[in-house]
Short mmCIF file of C-alpha atoms in Angstrom, two decimals:
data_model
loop_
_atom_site.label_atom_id
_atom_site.label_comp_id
_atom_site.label_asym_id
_atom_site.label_seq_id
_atom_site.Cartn_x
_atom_site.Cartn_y
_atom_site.Cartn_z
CA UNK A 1 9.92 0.38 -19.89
CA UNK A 2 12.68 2.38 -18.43
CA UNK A 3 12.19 6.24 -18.47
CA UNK A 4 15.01 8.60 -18.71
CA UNK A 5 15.47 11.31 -16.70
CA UNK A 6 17.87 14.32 -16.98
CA UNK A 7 20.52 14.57 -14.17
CA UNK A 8 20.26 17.49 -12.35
CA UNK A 9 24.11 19.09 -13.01
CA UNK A 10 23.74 21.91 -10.50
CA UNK A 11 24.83 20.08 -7.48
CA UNK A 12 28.16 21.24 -5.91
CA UNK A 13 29.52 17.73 -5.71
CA UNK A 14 29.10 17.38 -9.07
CA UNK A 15 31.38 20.37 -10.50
CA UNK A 16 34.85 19.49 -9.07
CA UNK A 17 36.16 20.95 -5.83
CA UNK A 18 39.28 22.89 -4.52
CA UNK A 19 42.34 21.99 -3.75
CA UNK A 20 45.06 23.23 -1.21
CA UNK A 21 45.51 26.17 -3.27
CA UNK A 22 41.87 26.96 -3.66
CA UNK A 23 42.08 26.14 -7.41
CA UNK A 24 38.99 23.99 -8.39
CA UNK A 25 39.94 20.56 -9.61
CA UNK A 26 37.74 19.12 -12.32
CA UNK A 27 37.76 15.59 -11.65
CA UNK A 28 34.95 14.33 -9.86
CA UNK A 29 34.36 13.64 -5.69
CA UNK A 30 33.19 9.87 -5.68
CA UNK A 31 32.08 10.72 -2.47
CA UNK A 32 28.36 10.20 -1.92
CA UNK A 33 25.91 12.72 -1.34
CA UNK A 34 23.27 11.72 1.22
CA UNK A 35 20.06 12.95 -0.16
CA UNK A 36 18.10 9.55 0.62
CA UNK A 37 18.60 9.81 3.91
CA UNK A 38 16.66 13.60 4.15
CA UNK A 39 13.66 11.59 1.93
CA UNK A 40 13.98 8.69 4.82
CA UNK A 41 13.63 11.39 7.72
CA UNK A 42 10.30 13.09 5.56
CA UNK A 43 8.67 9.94 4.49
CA UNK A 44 9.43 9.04 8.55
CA UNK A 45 7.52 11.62 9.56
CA UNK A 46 5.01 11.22 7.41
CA UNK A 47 4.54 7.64 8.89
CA UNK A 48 4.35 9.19 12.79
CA UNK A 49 1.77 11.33 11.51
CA UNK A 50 -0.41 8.50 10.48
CA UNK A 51 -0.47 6.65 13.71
CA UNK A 52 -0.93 9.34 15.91
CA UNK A 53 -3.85 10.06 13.77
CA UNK A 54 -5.54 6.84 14.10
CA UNK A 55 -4.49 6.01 17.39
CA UNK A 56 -5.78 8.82 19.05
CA UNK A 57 -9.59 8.17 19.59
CA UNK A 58 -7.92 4.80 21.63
CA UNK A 59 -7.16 6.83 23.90
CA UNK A 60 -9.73 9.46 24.19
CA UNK A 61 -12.20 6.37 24.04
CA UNK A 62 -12.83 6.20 27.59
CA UNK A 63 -14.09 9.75 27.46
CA UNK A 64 -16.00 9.74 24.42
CA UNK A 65 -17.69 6.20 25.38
CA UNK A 66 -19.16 7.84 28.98
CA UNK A 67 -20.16 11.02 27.25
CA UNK A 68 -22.02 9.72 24.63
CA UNK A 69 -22.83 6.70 26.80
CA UNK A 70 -20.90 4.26 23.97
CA UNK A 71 -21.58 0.17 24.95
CA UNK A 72 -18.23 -2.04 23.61
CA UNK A 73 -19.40 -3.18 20.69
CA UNK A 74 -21.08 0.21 19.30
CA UNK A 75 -16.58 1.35 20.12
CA UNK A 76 -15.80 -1.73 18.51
CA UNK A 77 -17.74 -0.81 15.08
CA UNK A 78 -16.45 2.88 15.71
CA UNK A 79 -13.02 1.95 15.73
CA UNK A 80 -13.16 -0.49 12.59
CA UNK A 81 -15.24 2.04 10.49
CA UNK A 82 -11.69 3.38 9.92
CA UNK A 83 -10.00 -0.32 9.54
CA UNK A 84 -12.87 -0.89 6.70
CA UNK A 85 -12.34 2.27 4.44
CA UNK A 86 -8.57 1.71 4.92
CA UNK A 87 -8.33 -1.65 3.38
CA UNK A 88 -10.60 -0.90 0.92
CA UNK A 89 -8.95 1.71 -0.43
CA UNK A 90 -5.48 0.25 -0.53
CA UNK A 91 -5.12 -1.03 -3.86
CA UNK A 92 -6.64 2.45 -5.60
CA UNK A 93 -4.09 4.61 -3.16
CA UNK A 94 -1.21 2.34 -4.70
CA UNK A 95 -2.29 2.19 -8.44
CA UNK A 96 -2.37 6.08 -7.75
CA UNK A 97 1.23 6.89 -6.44
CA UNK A 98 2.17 4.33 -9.76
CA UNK A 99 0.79 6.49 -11.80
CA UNK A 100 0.82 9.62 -10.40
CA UNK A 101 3.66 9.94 -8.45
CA UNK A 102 4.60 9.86 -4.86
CA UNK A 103 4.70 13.40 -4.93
CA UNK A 104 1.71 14.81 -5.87
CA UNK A 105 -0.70 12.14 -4.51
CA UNK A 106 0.67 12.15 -0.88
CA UNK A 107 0.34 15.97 -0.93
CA UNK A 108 -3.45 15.42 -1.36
CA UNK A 109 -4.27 12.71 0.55
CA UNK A 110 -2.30 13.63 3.60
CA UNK A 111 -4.30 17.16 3.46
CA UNK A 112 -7.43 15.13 3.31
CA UNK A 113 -7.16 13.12 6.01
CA UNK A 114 -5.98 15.68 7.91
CA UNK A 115 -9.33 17.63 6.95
CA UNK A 116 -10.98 14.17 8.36
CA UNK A 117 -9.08 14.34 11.32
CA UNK A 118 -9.84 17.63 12.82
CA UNK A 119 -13.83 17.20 11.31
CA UNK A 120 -13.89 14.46 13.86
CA UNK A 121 -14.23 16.87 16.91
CA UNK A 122 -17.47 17.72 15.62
CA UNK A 123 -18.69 14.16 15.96
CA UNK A 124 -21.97 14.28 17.20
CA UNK A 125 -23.03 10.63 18.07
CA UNK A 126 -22.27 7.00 16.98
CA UNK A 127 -23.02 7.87 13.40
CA UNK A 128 -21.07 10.62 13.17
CA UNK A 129 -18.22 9.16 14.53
CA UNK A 130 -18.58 5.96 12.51
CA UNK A 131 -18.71 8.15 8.64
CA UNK A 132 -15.96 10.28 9.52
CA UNK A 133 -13.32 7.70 10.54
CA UNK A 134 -14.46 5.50 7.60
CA UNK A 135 -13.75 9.17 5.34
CA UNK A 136 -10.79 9.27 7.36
CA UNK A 137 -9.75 6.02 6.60
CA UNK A 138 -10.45 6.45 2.73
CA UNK A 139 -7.24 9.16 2.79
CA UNK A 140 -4.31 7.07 5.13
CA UNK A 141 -4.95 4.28 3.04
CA UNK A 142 -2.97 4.99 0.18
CA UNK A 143 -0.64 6.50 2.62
CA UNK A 144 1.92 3.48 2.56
CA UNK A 145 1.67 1.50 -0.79
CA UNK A 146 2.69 5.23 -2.33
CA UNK A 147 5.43 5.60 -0.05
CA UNK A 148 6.42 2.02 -1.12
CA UNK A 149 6.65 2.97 -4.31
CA UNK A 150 8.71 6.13 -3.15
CA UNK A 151 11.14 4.27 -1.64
CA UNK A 152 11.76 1.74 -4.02
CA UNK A 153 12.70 4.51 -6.11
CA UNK A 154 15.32 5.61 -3.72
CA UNK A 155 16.87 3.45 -2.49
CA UNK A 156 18.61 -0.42 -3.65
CA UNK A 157 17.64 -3.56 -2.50
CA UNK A 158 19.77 -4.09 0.04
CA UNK A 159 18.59 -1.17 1.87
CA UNK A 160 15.07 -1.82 1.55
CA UNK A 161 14.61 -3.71 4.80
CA UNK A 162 15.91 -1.36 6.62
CA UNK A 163 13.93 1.82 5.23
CA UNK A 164 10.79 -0.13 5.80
CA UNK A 165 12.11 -0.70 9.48
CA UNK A 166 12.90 2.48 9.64
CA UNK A 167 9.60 3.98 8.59
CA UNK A 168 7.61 1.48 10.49
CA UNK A 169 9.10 2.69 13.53
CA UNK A 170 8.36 6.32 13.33
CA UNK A 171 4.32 5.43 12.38
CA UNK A 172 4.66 3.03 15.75
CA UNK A 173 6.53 5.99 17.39
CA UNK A 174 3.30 7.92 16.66
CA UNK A 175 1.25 5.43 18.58
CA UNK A 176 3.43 5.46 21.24
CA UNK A 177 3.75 9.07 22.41
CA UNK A 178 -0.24 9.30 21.19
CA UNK A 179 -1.39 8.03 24.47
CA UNK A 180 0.65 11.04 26.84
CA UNK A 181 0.38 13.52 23.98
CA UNK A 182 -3.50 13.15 24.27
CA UNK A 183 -4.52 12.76 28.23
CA UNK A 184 -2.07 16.11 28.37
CA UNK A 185 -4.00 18.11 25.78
CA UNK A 186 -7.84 16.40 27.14
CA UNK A 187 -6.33 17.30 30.41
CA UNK A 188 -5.65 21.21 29.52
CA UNK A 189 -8.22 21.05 27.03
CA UNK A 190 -10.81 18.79 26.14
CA UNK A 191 -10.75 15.60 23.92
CA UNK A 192 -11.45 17.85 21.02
CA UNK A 193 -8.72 19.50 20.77
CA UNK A 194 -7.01 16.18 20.29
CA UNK A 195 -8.28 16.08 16.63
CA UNK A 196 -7.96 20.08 15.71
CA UNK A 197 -4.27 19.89 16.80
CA UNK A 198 -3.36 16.63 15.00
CA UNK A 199 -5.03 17.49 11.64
CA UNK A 200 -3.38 21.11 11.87
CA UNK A 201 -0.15 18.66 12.44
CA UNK A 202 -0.69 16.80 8.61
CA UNK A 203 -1.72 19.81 6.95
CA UNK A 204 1.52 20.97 7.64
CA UNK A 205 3.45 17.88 6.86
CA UNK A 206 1.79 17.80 3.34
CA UNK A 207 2.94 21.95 2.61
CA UNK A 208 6.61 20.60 3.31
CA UNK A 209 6.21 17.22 0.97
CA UNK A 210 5.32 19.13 -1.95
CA UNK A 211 8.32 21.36 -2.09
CA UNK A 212 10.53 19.45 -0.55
CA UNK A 213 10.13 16.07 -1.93
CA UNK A 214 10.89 14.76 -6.10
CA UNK A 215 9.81 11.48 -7.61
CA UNK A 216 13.41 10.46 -8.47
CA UNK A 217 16.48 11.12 -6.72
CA UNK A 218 17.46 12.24 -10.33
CA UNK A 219 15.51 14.90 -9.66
CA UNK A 220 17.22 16.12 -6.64
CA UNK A 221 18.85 18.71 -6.29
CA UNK A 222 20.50 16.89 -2.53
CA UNK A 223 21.53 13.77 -4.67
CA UNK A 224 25.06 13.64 -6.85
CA UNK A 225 25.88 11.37 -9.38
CA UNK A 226 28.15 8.97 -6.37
CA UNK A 227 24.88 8.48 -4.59
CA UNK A 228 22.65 7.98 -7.60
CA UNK A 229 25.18 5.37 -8.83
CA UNK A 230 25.06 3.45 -5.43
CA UNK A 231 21.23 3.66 -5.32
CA UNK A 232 20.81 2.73 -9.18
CA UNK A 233 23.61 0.53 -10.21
CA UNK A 234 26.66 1.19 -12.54
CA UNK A 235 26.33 -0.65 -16.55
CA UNK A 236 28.95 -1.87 -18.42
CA UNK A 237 30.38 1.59 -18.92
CA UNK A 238 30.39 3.02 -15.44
CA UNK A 239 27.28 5.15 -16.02
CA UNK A 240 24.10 4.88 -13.46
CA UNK A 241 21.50 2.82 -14.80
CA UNK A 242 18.03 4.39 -15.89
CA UNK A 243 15.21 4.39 -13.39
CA UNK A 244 13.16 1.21 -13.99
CA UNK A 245 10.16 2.77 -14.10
CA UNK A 246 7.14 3.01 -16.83
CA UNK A 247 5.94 6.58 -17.41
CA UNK A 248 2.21 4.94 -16.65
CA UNK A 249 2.57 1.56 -15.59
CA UNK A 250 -0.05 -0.90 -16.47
CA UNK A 251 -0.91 -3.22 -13.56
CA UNK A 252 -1.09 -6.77 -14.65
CA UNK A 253 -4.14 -7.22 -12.79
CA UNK A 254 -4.78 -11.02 -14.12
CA UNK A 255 -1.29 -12.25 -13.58
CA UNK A 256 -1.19 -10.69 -9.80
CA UNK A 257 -4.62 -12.11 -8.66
CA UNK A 258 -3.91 -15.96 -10.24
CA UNK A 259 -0.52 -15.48 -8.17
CA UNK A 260 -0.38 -17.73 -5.31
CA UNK A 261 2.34 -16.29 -3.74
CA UNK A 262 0.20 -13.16 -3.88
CA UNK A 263 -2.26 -14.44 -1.86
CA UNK A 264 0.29 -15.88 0.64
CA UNK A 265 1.39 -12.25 0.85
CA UNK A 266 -2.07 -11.16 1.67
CA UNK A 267 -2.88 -13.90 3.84
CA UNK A 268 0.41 -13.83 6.12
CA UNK A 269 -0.40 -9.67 6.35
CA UNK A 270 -3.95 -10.62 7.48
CA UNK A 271 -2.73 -12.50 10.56
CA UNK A 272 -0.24 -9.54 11.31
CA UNK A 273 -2.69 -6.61 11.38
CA UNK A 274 -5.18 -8.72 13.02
CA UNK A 275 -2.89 -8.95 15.79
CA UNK A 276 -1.61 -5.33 15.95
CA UNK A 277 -5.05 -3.63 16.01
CA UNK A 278 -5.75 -5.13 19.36
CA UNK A 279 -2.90 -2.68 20.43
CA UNK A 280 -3.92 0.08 17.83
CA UNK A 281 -7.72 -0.10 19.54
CA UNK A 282 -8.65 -1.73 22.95
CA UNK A 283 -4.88 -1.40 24.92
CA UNK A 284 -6.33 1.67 26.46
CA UNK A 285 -9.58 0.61 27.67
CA UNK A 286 -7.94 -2.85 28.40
CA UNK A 287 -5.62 -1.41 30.89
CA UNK A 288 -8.37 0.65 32.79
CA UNK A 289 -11.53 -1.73 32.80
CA UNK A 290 -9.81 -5.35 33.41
CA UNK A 291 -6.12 -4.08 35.04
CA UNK A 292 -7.83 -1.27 36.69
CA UNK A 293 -5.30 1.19 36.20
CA UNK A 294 -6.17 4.91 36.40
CA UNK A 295 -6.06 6.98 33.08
CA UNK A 296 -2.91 8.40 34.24
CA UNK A 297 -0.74 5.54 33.97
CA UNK A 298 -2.58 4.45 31.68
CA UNK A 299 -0.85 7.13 29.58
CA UNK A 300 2.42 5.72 30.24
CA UNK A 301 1.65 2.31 30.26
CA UNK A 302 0.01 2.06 27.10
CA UNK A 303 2.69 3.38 25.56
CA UNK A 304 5.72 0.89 26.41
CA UNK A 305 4.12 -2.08 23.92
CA UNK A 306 4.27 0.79 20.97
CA UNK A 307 7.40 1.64 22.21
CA UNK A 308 9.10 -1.48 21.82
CA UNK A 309 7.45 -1.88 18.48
CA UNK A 310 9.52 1.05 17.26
CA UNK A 311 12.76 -0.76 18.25
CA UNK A 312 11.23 -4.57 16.69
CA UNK A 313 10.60 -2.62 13.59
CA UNK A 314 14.02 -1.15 13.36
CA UNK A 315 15.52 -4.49 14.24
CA UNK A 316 13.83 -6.49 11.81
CA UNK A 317 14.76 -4.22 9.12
CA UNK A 318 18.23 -4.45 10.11
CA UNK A 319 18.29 -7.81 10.55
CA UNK A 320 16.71 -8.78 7.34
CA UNK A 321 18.87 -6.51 5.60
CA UNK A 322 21.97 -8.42 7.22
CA UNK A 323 21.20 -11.36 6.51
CA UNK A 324 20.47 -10.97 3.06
CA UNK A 325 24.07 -9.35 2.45
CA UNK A 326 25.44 -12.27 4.46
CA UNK A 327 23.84 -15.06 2.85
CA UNK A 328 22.66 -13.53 -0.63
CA UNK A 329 19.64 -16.12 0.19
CA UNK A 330 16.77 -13.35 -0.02
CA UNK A 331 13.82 -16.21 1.16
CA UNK A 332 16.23 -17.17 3.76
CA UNK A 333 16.55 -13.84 4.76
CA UNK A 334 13.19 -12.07 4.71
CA UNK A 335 11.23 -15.66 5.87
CA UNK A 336 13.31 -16.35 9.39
CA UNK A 337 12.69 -12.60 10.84
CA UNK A 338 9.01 -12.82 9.41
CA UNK A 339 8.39 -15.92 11.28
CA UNK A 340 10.92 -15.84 14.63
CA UNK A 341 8.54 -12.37 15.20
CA UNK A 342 5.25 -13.93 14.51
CA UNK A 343 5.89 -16.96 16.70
CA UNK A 344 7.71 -14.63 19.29
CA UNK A 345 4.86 -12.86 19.24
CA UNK A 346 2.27 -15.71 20.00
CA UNK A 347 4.63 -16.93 23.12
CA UNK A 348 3.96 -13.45 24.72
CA UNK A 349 0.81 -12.97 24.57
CA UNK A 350 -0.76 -15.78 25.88
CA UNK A 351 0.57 -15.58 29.42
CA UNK A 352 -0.11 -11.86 28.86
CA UNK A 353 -3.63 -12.39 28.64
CA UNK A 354 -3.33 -14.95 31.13
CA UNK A 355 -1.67 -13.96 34.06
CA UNK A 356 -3.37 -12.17 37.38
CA UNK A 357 -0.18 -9.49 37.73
CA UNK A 358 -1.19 -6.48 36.23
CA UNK A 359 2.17 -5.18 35.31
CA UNK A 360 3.57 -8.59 34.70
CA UNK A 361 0.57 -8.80 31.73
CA UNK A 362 1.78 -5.21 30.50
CA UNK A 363 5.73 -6.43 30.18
CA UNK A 364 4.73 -9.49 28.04
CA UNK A 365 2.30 -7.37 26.06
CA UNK A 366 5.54 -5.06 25.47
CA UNK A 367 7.42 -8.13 24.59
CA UNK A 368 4.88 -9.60 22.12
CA UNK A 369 4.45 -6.14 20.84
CA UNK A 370 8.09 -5.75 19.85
CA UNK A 371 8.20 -9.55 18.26
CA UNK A 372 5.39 -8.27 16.33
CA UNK A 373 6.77 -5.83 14.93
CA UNK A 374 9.89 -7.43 14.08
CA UNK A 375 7.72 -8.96 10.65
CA UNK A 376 7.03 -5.28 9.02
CA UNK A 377 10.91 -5.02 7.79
CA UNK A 378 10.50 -8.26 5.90
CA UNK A 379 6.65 -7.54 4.87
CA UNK A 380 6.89 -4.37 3.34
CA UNK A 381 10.44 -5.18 1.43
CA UNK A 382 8.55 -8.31 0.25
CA UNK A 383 6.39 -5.89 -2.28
CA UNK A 384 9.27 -4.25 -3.26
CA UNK A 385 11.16 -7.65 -4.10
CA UNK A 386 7.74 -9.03 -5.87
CA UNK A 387 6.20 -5.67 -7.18
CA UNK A 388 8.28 -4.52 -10.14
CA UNK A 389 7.25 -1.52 -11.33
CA UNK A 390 3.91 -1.90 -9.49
CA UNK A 391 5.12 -2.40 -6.39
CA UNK A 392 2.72 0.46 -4.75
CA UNK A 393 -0.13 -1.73 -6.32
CA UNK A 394 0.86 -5.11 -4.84
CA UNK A 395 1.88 -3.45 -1.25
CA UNK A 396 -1.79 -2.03 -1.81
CA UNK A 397 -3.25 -5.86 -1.90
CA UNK A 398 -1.39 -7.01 0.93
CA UNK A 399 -1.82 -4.27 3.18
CA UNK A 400 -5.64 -4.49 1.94
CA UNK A 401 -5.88 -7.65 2.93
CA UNK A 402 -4.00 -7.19 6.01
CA UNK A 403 -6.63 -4.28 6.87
CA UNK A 404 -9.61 -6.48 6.09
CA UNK A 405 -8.11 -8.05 9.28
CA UNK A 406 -7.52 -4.93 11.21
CA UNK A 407 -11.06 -3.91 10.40
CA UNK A 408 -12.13 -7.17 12.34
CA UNK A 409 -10.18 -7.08 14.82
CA UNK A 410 -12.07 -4.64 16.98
CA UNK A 411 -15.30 -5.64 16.63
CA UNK A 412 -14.46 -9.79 17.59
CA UNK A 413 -12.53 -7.90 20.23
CA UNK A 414 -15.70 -6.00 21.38
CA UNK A 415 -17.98 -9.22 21.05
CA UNK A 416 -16.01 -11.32 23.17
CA UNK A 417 -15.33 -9.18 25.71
CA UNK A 418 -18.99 -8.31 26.16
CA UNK A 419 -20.07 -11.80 25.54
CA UNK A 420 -17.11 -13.32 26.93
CA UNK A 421 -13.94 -12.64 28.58
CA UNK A 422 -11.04 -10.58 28.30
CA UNK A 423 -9.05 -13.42 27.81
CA UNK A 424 -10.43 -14.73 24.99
CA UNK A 425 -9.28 -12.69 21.71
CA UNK A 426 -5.32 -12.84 22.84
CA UNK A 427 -5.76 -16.26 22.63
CA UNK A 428 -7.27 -15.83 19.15
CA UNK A 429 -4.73 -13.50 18.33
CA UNK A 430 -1.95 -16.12 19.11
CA UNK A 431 -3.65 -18.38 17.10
CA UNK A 432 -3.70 -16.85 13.91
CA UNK A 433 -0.23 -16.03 14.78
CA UNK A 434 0.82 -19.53 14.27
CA UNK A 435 -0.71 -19.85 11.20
CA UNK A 436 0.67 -16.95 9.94
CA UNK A 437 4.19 -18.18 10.64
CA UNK A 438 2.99 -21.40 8.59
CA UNK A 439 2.11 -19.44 5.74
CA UNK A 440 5.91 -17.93 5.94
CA UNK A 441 7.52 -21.08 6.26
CA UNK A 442 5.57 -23.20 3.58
CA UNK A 443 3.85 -20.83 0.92
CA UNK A 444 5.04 -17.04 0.73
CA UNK A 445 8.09 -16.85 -1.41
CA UNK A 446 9.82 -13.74 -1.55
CA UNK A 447 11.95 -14.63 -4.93
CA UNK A 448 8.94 -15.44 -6.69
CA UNK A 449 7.28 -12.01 -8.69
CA UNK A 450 3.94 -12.01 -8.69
CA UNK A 451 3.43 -9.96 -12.07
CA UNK A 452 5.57 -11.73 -14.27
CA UNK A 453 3.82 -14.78 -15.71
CA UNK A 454 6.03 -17.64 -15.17
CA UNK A 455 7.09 -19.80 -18.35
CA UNK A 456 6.16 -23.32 -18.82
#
């Protein structure tokens, strides 16, 4: 069902302009506006705001495990009582922005997590800790299926790589400048004041969302008819094409879950987020327990694998995007980045975990780190090439999925470290790696929708 939305005729591009004699001129400008690009920058920020949000207790972990005397498995649980709300609540956070709107449910749930955020401060013990990052996690999580369905919205398929890049950066942006941002404030403050500062940080992002940000770019007031045409599509008669999108779209629940390219989606993401949250959790207190370096560096240090993430994210986008206007081949296209970055990725971080140079193991976890990151352009378009008008919903079940991994991921971490070796889960990691390229290569196909049933 398409829904019809009145064009906003108010825009300046859209009533003529003057000429060399200052006399308006009727006839259109074809040139585009570039509204898109100011919802890029918000949704952006948006996505920095998430990661320095969860990322933050990495690196206060050292302090908070000697003060309230934390072993590595009791951190481990800590830090995936987040991963478990957050993949939980996926597919509910993207059925929401589906039927809701972008608009409107970001607003709340970025002002509740933020609430989550600073309430952690007043953690009192493992409990504590553990219920408020799981309620924390309950609000991020439908953070990025409704900004899926935000940006499908906004912007055509040929862009979509890149926006995902794009935004997939700035929330690994967050995670890298978390590390310096918090030993400065625990060093002029105390590790409290890490959490009061970055929730006052959302509540503020979510005041400008709401009156800055529409559902459709036919809604804008930043967006002309010239950009709305490029985003949308002409018809036969030169006219922009309605928005594709059902006033309340019904999720074809039974036709998604018997797709088995949906599962390949959810499967491929669960190797992925496995992977990352051993930089998202245990980099920090990696660095200073088995590398031995002080907290100080470890503020820098920790930081370059995240940083290169923000330029494997951009790069993947790009590349994706690239190649699918080269080649018009959109498996081709989204399936070689996915997989050169996973198998990139599992090359890395084997002597990484492997060597006995300390700084030698922190340049190939940067290297892994930005072949990791290299999959999220092709991931996240995936949802948007295979959702439809549910495409918040089915970026909800793969990044659920994928969660369900990140969620693990500390805890194995913590057990065989403790019962191990350090060692041991990059070697794990690297595994699933592999198979995840596997499931690339062989099963996911990114042509194939997964809520259309397919005729006989």
């Amino acid at each position: 069902m398409q829904l019809q939305v009145q064009k906003n005729e108010g825009h300046p591009a859209d009533r003529g302009h003057l000429d060399k004699r200052g006399k308006r001129n009727m006839e259109p400008v074809t040139r585009r506006s570039k509204g898109r690009w100011y919802i890029l920058a918000l949704i952006s920020l948006m996505y920095l705001i998430t990661y320095l949000d969860r990322v933050n207790i990495s690196t206060a972990a050292p302090i908070i495990s000697k003060e309230f005397g934390f072993d590595k498995i009791t951190m481990g649980v800590i830090f995936s009582a987040f991963g478990w709300a957050y993949a939980l609540f996926q597919v509910p956070g993207g059925w929401l922005g589906d039927r809701f709107g972008a608009r409107n449910v970001l607003t709340v749930i970025v002002t509740y997590w933020s609430a989550m955020t600073a309430a952690t401060a007043m953690a009192s013990g493992a409990t504590s800790f553990m219920v408020l990052r799981f309620l924390f996690g309950m609000g991020e999580a439908g953070a990025f299926p409704g900004a899926t369905r935000a940006m499908q919205l906004w912007y055509p398929p040929h862009e979509r790589g890149f926006v995902q890049g794009v935004t997939h950066s700035a929330s690994r942006l967050g995670a890298a400048i978390a590390p310096p941002i918090v030993v400065l404030i625990m060093t002029a403050l105390d590790w409290r004041s890490v959490f009061y500062i970055c929730g006052a940080v959302g509540i503020l992002w979510s005041v400008l969302w709401y009156f800055a940000y529409r559902n459709l770019p036919e809604e804008h007031a930043l967006v002309n008819e010239a950009e709305l045409k490029y985003i949308r599509g002409v018809d036969e008669k030169g006219n922009a094409k309605l928005a594709n999108v059902a006033q309340k779209p019904n999720v074809p629940w039974s036709t998604m879950l018997k797709s088995p390219n949906m599962w390949a989606v959810m499967l491929a993401y669960f190797t992925y987020v496995y992977c990352l949250w051993i930089f998202l959790s245990w980099l920090p207190s990696y660095l200073v327990e088995f590398r031995h370096f002080t907290l100080l560096k470890v503020g820098f240090l920790a930081s370059l694998p995240l940083v290169a993430g923000v330029v494997g994210d951009t790069v993947g986008g790009l590349t994706t995007d690239w190649l699918l206007a080269k080649t018009g081949n959109i498996k081709f296209a989204r399936r070689v980045v996915a997989i050169t970055g996973m198998l990139g990725c599992a090359v890395f971080i084997v002597p990484a975990a492997l060597t006995e140079d300390a700084y030698v193991a922190v340049y190939c976890l940067t290297a892994s780190m930005f072949f990791l990151e290299c999959t999220i352009g092709p991931s996240w378009a995936v949802p948007m090439d295979i959702g439809g008008e549910v495409s918040g919903t089915v970026s909800g079940m793969m990044n659920m999925a994928g969660n369900f991994g990140g969620a693990l991921s500390p805890i194995v971490f913590g057990v065989l470290v403790q019962f191990g070796s350090w060692q041991a889960p990059f070697i794990v990691a690297a595994s699933l790696l592999v198979v995840g390229a596997a499931i690339w290569g062989f099963w996911l196909d990114p042509s194939a929708s997964v809520v259309e049933k397919k005729i006989a």
